[in-house]
CSV table of C-alpha atoms in Angstrom, one decimal:
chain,number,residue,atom,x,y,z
A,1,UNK,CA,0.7,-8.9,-2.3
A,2,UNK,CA,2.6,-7.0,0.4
A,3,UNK,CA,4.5,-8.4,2.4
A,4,UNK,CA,3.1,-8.6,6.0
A,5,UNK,CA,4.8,-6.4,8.9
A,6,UNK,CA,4.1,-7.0,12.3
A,7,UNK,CA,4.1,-4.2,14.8
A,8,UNK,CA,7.6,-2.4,15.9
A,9,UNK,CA,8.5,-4.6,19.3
A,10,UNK,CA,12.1,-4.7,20.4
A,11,UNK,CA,13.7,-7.3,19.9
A,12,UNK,CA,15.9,-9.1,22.7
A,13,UNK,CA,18.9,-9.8,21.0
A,14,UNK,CA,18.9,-6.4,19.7
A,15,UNK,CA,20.0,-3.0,21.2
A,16,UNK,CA,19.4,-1.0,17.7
A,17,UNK,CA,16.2,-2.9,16.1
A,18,UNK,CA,14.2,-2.6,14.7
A,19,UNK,CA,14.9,-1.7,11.5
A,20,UNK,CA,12.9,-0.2,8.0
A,21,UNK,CA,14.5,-1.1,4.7
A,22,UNK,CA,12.9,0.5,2.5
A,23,UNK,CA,13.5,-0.6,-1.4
A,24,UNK,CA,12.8,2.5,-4.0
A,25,UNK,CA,12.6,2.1,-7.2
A,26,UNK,CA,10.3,3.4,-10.5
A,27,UNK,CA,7.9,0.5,-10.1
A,28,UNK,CA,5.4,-0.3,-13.1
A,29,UNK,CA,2.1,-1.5,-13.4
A,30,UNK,CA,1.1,-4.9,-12.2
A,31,UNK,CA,-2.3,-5.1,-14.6
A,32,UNK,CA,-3.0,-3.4,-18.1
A,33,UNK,CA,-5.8,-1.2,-15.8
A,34,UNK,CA,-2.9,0.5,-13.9
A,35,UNK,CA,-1.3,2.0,-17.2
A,36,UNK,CA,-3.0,4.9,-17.7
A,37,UNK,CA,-2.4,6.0,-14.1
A,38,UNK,CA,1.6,4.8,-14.1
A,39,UNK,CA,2.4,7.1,-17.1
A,40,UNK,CA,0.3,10.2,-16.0
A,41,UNK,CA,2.7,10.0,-12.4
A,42,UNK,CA,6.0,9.5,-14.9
A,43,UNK,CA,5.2,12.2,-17.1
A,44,UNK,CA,4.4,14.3,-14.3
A,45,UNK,CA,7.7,14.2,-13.1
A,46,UNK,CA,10.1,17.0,-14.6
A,47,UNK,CA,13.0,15.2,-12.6
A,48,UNK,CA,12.3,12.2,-14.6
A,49,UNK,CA,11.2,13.6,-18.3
A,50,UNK,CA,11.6,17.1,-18.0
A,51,UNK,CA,9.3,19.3,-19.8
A,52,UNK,CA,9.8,22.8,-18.9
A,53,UNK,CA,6.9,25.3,-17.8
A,54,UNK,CA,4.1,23.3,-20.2
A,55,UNK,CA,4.8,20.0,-17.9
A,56,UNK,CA,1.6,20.0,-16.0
A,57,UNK,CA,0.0,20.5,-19.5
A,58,UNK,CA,1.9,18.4,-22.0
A,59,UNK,CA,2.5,15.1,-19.3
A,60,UNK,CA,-0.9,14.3,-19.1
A,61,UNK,CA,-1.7,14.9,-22.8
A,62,UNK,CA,1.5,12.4,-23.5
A,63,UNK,CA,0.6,10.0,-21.2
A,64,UNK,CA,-3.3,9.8,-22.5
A,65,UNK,CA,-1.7,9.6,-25.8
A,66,UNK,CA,0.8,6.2,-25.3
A,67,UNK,CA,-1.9,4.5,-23.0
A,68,UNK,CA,-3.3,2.2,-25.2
A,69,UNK,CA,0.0,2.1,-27.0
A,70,UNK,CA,1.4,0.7,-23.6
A,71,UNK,CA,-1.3,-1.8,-22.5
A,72,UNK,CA,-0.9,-3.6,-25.6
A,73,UNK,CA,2.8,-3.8,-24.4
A,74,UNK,CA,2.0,-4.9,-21.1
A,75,UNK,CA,-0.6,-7.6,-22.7
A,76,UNK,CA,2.2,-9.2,-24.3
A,77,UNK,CA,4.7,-9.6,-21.5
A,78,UNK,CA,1.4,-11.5,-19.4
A,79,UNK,CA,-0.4,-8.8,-18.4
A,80,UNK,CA,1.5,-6.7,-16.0
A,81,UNK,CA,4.7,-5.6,-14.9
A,82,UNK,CA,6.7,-8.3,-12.4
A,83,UNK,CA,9.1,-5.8,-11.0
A,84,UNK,CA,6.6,-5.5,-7.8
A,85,UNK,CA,6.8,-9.4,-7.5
A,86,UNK,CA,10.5,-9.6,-7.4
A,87,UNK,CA,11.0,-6.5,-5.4
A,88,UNK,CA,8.8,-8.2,-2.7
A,89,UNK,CA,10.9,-10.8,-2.8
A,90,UNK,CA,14.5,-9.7,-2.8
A,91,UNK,CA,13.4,-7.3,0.0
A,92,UNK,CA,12.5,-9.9,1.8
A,93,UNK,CA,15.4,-12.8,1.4
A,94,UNK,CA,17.4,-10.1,1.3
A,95,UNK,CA,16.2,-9.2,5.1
A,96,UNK,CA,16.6,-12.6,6.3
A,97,UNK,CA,20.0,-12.7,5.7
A,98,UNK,CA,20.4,-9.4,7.3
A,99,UNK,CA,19.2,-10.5,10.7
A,100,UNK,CA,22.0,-12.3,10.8
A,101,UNK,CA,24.9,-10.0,9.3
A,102,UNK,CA,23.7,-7.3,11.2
A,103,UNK,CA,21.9,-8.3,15.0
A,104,UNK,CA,22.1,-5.2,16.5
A,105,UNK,CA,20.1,-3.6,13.9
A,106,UNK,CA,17.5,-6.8,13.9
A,107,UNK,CA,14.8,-7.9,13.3
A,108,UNK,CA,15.4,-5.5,9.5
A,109,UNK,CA,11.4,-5.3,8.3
A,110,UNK,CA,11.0,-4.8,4.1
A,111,UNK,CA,9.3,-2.3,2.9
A,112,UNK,CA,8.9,-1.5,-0.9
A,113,UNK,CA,8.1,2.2,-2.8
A,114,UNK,CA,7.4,2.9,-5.9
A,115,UNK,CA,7.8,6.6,-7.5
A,116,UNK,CA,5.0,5.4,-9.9
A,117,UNK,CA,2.8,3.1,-9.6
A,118,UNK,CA,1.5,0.5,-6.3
A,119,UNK,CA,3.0,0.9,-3.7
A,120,UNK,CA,3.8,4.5,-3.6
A,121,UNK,CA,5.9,6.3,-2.2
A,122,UNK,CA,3.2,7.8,0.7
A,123,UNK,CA,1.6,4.1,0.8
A,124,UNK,CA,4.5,3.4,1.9
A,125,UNK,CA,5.3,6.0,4.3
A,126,UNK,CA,1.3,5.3,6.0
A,127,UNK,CA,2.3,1.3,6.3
A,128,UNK,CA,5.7,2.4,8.0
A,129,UNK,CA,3.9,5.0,11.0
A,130,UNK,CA,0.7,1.7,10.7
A,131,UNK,CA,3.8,-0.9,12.1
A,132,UNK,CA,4.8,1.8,14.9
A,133,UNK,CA,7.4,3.9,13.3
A,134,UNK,CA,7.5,7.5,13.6
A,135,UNK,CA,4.6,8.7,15.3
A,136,UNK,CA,6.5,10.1,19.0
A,137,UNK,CA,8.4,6.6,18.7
A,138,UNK,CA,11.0,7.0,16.5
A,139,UNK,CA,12.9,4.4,14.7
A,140,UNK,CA,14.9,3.9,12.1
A,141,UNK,CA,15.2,3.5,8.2
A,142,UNK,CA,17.1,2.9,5.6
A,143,UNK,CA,16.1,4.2,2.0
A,144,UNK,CA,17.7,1.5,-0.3
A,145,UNK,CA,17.6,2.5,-3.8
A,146,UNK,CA,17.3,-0.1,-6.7
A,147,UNK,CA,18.9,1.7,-9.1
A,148,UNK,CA,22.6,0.9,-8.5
A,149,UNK,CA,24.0,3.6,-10.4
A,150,UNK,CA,22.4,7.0,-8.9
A,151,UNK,CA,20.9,9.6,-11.4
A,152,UNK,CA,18.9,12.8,-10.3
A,153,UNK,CA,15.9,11.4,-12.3
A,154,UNK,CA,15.7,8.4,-10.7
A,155,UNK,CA,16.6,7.7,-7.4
A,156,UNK,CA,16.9,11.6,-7.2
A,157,UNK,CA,13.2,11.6,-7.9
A,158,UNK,CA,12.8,9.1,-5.3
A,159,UNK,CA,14.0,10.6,-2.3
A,160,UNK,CA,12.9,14.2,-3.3
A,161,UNK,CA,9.2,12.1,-3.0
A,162,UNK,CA,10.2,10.5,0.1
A,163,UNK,CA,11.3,13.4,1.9
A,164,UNK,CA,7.9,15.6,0.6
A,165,UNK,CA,5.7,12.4,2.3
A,166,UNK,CA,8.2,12.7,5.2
A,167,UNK,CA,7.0,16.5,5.3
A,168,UNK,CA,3.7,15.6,5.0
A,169,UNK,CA,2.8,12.5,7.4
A,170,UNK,CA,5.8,13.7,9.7
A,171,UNK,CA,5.7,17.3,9.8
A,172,UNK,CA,8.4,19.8,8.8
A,173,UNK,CA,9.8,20.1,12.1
A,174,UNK,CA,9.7,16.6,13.2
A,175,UNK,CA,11.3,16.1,16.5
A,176,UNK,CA,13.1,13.1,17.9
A,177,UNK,CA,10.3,11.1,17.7
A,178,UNK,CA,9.9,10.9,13.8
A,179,UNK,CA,11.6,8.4,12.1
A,180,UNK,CA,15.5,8.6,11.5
A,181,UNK,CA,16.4,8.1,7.6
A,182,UNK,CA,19.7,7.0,6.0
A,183,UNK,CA,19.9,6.4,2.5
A,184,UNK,CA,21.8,3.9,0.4
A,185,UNK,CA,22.0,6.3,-2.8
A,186,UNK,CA,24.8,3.9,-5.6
A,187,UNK,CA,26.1,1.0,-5.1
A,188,UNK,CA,27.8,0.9,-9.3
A,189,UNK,CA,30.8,-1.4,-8.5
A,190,UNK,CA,30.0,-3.2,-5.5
A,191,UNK,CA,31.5,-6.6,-6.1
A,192,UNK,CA,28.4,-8.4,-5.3
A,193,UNK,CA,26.6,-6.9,-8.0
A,194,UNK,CA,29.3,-7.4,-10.5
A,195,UNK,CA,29.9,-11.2,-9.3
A,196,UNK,CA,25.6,-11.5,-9.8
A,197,UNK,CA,26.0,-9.4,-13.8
A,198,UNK,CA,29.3,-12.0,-14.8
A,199,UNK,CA,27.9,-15.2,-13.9
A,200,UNK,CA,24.6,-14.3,-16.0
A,201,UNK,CA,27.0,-13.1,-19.0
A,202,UNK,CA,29.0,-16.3,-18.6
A,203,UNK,CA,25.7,-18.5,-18.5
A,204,UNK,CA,24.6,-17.1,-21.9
A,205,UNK,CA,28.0,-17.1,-23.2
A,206,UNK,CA,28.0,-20.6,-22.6
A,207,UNK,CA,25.1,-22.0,-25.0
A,208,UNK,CA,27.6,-20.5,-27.8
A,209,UNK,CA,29.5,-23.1,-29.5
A,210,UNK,CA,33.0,-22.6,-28.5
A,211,UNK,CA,34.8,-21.8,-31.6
A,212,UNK,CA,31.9,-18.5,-31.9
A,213,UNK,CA,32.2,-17.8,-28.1
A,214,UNK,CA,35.0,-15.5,-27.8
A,215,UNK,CA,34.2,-13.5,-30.8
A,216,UNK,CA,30.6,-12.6,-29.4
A,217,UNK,CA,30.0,-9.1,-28.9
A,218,UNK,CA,28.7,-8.0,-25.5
A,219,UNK,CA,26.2,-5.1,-25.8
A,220,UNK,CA,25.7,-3.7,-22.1
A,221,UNK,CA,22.0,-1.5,-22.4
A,222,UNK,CA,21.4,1.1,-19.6
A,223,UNK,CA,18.5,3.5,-19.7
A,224,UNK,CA,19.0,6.2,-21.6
A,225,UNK,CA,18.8,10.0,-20.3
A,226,UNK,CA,18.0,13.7,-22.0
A,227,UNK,CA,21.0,15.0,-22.9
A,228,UNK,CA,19.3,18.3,-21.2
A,229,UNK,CA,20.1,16.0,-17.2
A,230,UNK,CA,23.1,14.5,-18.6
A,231,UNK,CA,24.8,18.6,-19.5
A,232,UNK,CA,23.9,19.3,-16.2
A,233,UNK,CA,26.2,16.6,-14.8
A,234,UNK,CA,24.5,13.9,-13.4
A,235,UNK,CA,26.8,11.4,-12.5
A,236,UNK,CA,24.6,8.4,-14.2
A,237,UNK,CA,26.4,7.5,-17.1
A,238,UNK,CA,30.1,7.9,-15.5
A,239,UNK,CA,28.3,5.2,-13.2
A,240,UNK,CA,27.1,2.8,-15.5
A,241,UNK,CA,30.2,2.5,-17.7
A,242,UNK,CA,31.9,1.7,-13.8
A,243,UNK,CA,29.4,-0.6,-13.7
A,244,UNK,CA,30.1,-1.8,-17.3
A,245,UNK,CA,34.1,-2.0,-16.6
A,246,UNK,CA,34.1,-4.0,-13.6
A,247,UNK,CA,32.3,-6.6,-15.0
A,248,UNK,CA,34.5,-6.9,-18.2
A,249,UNK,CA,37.2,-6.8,-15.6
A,250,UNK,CA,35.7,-9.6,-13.7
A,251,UNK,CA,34.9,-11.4,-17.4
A,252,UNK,CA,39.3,-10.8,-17.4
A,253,UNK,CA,37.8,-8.9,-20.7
A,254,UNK,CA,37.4,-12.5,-22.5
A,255,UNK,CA,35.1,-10.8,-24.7
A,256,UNK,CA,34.4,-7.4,-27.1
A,257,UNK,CA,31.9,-5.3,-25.4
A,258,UNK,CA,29.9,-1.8,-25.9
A,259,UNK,CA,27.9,0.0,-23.9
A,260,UNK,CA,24.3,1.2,-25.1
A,261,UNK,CA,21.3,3.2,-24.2
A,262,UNK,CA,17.6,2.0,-24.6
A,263,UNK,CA,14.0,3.6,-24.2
A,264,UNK,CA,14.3,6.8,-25.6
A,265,UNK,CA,11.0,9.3,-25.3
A,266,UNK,CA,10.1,12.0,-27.6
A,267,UNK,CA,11.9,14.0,-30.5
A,268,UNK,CA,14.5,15.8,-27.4
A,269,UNK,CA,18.2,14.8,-28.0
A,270,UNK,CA,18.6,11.9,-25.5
A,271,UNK,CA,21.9,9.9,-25.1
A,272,UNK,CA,23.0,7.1,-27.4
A,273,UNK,CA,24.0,5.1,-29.3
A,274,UNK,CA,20.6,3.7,-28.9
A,275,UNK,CA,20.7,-0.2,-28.1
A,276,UNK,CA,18.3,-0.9,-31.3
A,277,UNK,CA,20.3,1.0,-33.2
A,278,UNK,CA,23.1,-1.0,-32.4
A,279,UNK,CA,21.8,-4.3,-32.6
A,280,UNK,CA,20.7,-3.5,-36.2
A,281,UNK,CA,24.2,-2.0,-37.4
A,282,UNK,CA,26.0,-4.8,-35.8
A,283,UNK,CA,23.8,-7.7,-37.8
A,284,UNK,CA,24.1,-5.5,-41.1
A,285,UNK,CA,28.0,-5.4,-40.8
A,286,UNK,CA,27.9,-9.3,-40.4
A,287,UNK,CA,27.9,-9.5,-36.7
A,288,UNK,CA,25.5,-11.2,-35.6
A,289,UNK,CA,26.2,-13.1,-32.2
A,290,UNK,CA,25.4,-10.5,-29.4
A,291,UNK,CA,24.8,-10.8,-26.1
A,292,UNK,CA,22.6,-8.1,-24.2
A,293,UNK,CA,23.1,-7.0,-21.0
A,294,UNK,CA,20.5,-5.1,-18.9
A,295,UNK,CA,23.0,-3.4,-16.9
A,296,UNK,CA,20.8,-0.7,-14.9
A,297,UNK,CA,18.1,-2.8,-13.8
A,298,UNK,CA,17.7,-5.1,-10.8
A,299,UNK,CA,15.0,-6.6,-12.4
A,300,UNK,CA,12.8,-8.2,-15.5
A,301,UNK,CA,10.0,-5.5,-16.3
A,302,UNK,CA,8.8,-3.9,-19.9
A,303,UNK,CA,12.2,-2.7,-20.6
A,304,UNK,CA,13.4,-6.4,-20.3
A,305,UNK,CA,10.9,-8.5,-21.6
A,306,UNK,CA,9.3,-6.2,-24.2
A,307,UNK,CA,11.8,-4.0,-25.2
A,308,UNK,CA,14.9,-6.0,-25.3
A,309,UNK,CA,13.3,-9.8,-25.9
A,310,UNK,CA,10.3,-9.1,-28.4
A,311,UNK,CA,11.6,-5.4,-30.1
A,312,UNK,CA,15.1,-5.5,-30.0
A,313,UNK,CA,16.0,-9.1,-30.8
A,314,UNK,CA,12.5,-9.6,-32.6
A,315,UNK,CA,13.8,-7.3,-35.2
A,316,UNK,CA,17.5,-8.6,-35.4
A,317,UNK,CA,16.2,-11.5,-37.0
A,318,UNK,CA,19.4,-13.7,-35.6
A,319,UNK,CA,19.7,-16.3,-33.4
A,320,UNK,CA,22.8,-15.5,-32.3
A,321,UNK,CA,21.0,-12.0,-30.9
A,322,UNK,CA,20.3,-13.0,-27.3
A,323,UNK,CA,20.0,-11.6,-23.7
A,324,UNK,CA,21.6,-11.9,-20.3
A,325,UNK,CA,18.8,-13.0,-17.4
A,326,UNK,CA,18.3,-10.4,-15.7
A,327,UNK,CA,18.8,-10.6,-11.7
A,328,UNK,CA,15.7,-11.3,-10.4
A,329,UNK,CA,15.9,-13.9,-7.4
A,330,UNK,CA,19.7,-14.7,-8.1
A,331,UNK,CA,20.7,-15.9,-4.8
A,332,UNK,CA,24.4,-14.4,-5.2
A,333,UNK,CA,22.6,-10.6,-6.0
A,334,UNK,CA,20.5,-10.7,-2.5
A,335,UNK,CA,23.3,-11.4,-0.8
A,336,UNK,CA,25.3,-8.7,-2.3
A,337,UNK,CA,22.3,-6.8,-1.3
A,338,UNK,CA,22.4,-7.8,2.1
A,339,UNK,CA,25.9,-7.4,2.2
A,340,UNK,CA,25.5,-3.4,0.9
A,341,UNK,CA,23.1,-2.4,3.5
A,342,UNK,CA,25.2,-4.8,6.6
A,343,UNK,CA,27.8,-2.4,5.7
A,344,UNK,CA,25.7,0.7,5.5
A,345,UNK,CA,24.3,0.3,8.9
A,346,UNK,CA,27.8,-0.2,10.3
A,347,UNK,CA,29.3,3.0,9.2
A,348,UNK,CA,26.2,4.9,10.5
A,349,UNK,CA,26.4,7.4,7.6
A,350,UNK,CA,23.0,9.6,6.5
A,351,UNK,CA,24.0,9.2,2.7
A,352,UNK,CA,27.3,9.3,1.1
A,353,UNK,CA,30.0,11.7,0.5
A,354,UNK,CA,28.5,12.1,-3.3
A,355,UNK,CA,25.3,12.7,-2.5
A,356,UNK,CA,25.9,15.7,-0.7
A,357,UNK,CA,27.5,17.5,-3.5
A,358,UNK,CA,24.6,19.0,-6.1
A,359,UNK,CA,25.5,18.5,-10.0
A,360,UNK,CA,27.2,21.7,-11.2
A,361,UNK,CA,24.4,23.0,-13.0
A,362,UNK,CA,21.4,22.1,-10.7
A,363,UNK,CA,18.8,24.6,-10.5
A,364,UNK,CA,16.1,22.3,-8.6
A,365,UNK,CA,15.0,23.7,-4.8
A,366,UNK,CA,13.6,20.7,-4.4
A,367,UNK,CA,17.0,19.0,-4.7
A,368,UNK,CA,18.7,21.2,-2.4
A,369,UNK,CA,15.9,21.2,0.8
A,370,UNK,CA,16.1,17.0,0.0
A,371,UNK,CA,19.9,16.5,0.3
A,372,UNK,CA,19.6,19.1,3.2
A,373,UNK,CA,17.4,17.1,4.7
A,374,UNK,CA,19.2,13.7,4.5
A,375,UNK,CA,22.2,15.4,5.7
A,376,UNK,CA,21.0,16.5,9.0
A,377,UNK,CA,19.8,13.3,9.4
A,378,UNK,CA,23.2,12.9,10.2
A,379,UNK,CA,22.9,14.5,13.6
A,380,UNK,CA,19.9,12.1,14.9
A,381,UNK,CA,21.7,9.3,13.5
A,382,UNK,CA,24.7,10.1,15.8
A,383,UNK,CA,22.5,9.5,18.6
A,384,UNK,CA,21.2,6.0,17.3
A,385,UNK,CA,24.0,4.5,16.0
């Protein structure tokens, strides 16, 4: 369930409070009934899967088509997806320890939106005027995206959503009573989230015996991408392998690593090398200790515990093919979290220097009018921070 808000009140040990921090991310559906609906939204979206001028035709005819292929998936992983559950909870934890990094911005209130499926994005955005935001009252948020290394089609897609529902509920020309908006957009080598990544590759190193240990291969898999956003020159994969280097660096690069790309879509050219791929040349050359790494997600959902656990290793047919837990409720990864957006509010920045700069061969209006948007939120921020 949601996590409860009370109404906006100020705080009296804080000048600045209080705060929305809003976590975005793709979501996924909590019960097998949500499915259909969760891939009609995902297909829908030409930032995510782009399909050129027969989107609004071929999306749905897709997404009708893998429904029941997808249910059965979700069946087998207990039902439902468990990425709302856990980003319920890191929100929350991950406020408590931000009332007391950050006072002045206190008491920080979680909010979660999804760009697919429960809570949306405009659920969302209702529940946020509901608790006394916006509205002639003003106040302030923070868009905190869950995907730590930023792609267009991701937490791109997310905050061209939120800033449509801002239009929407808000109005176009919201004055200085709407709600003020900052965004936390990447956040790929933050040592927090490196710290978080190491310590679950070292606990699965460990159940190695330790003349194997050093010789296993760590395979780090990110979501893979159409090669059609990736020409254009998002910045997503240059962010992952950051993500993927610090970590070995923080490892002191104890072991052999690769980086690989999972959950390909439809016949397009998409990058690679895919992670199944991998795994399957890497056992048939002899290789058969491998660790997998979820690198791009914050959390366990399909990708994690279908995917990976009952595809990927499934089909290695090894024992020595296992996975890294993913990050879930790790205590050290909601503090980095806390310690991200403490450091965000402090430097009273809309969104940073990267986001303002459009990929090279970005066509999207709807891009440009978003980043415009959060940039100029720069001005009102200038009078609340």
């Amino acid at each position: 369930m949601a996590t409860v808000v009370p109404p906006v009140t100020q705080d009296a040990t804080s000048s600045k409070g209080p705060t929305a921090i809003v976590f975005m991310n793709m979501g996924g559906p909590s019960t097998t009934g949500e499915v259909g609906d969760f891939l009609s939204r995902l297909f829908a979206d030409a930032d995510l899967i782009p399909l050129g001028r027969l989107q609004s035709y071929l999306g749905p005819l897709i997404a009708a088509r893998r429904t029941s292929k997808i249910q059965k998936q979700y069946s087998a992983i207990g039902g439902g997806s468990p990425i709302r559950k856990w980003s319920e909870y890191q929100s929350s934890e991950m406020c408590k320890i931000l009332d007391k990094l950050s006072p002045t911005t206190a008491p920080h209130k979680p909010y979660v939106a999804f760009r697919y499926a429960a809570p949306l994005t405009e659920e969302m955005y209702a529940r946020l005027l509901a608790d006394g935001f916006g509205n002639g009252k003003g106040g302030r948020a923070v868009a905190f995206t869950q995907y730590p290394q930023y792609s267009c089609s991701t937490t791109g897609s997310s905050l061209n959503e939120l800033w449509k529902w801002r239009q929407r509920l808000e109005g176009k020309d919201a004055g200085p009573g709407a709600i003020t908006w900052s965004v936390i957009d990447r956040w790929p080598v933050h040592a927090g989230l490196v710290e978080a990544f190491a310590r679950n590759v070292e606990a699965q190193l460990a159940t190695y015996p330790e003349e194997r240990r050093k010789d296993v291969v760590l395979l780090f898999s990110a979501h893979s991408l159409p090669m059609s956003v990736v020409n254009r020159g998002d910045t997503y994969p240059a962010e992952v392998a950051a993500t993927v280097y610090a970590v070995m660096q923080r490892l002191r690069f104890s072991n052999p690593y690769r980086l690989c790309w999972q959950s390909q879509v439809g016949p397009s050219a998409w990058l690679g090398a895919q992670t199944s791929d991998t795994v399957a040349a890497y056992v048939k050359q002899g290789q058969t200790d491998l660790v997998l790494i979820p690198i791009a997600f914050t959390s366990d959902h399909i990708e994690t515990l279908y995917e990976l656990d009952q595809e990927v290793i499934h089909e290695a047919g090894s024992p020595g093919v296992k996975r890294a837990e993913s990050l879930n409720g790790s205590p050290v990864f909601i503090q980095a979290l806390a310690d991200i957006a403490a450091a965000h509010l402090q430097t009273g920045e809309a969104c940073s220097r990267q986001m303002r700069l459009r990929c090279q061969g970005c066509k999207s209006e709807r891009c440009l009018q978003s980043k415009a948007f959060f940039m100029r939120e720069q001005m009102q921020l200038g009078s609340v921070v």
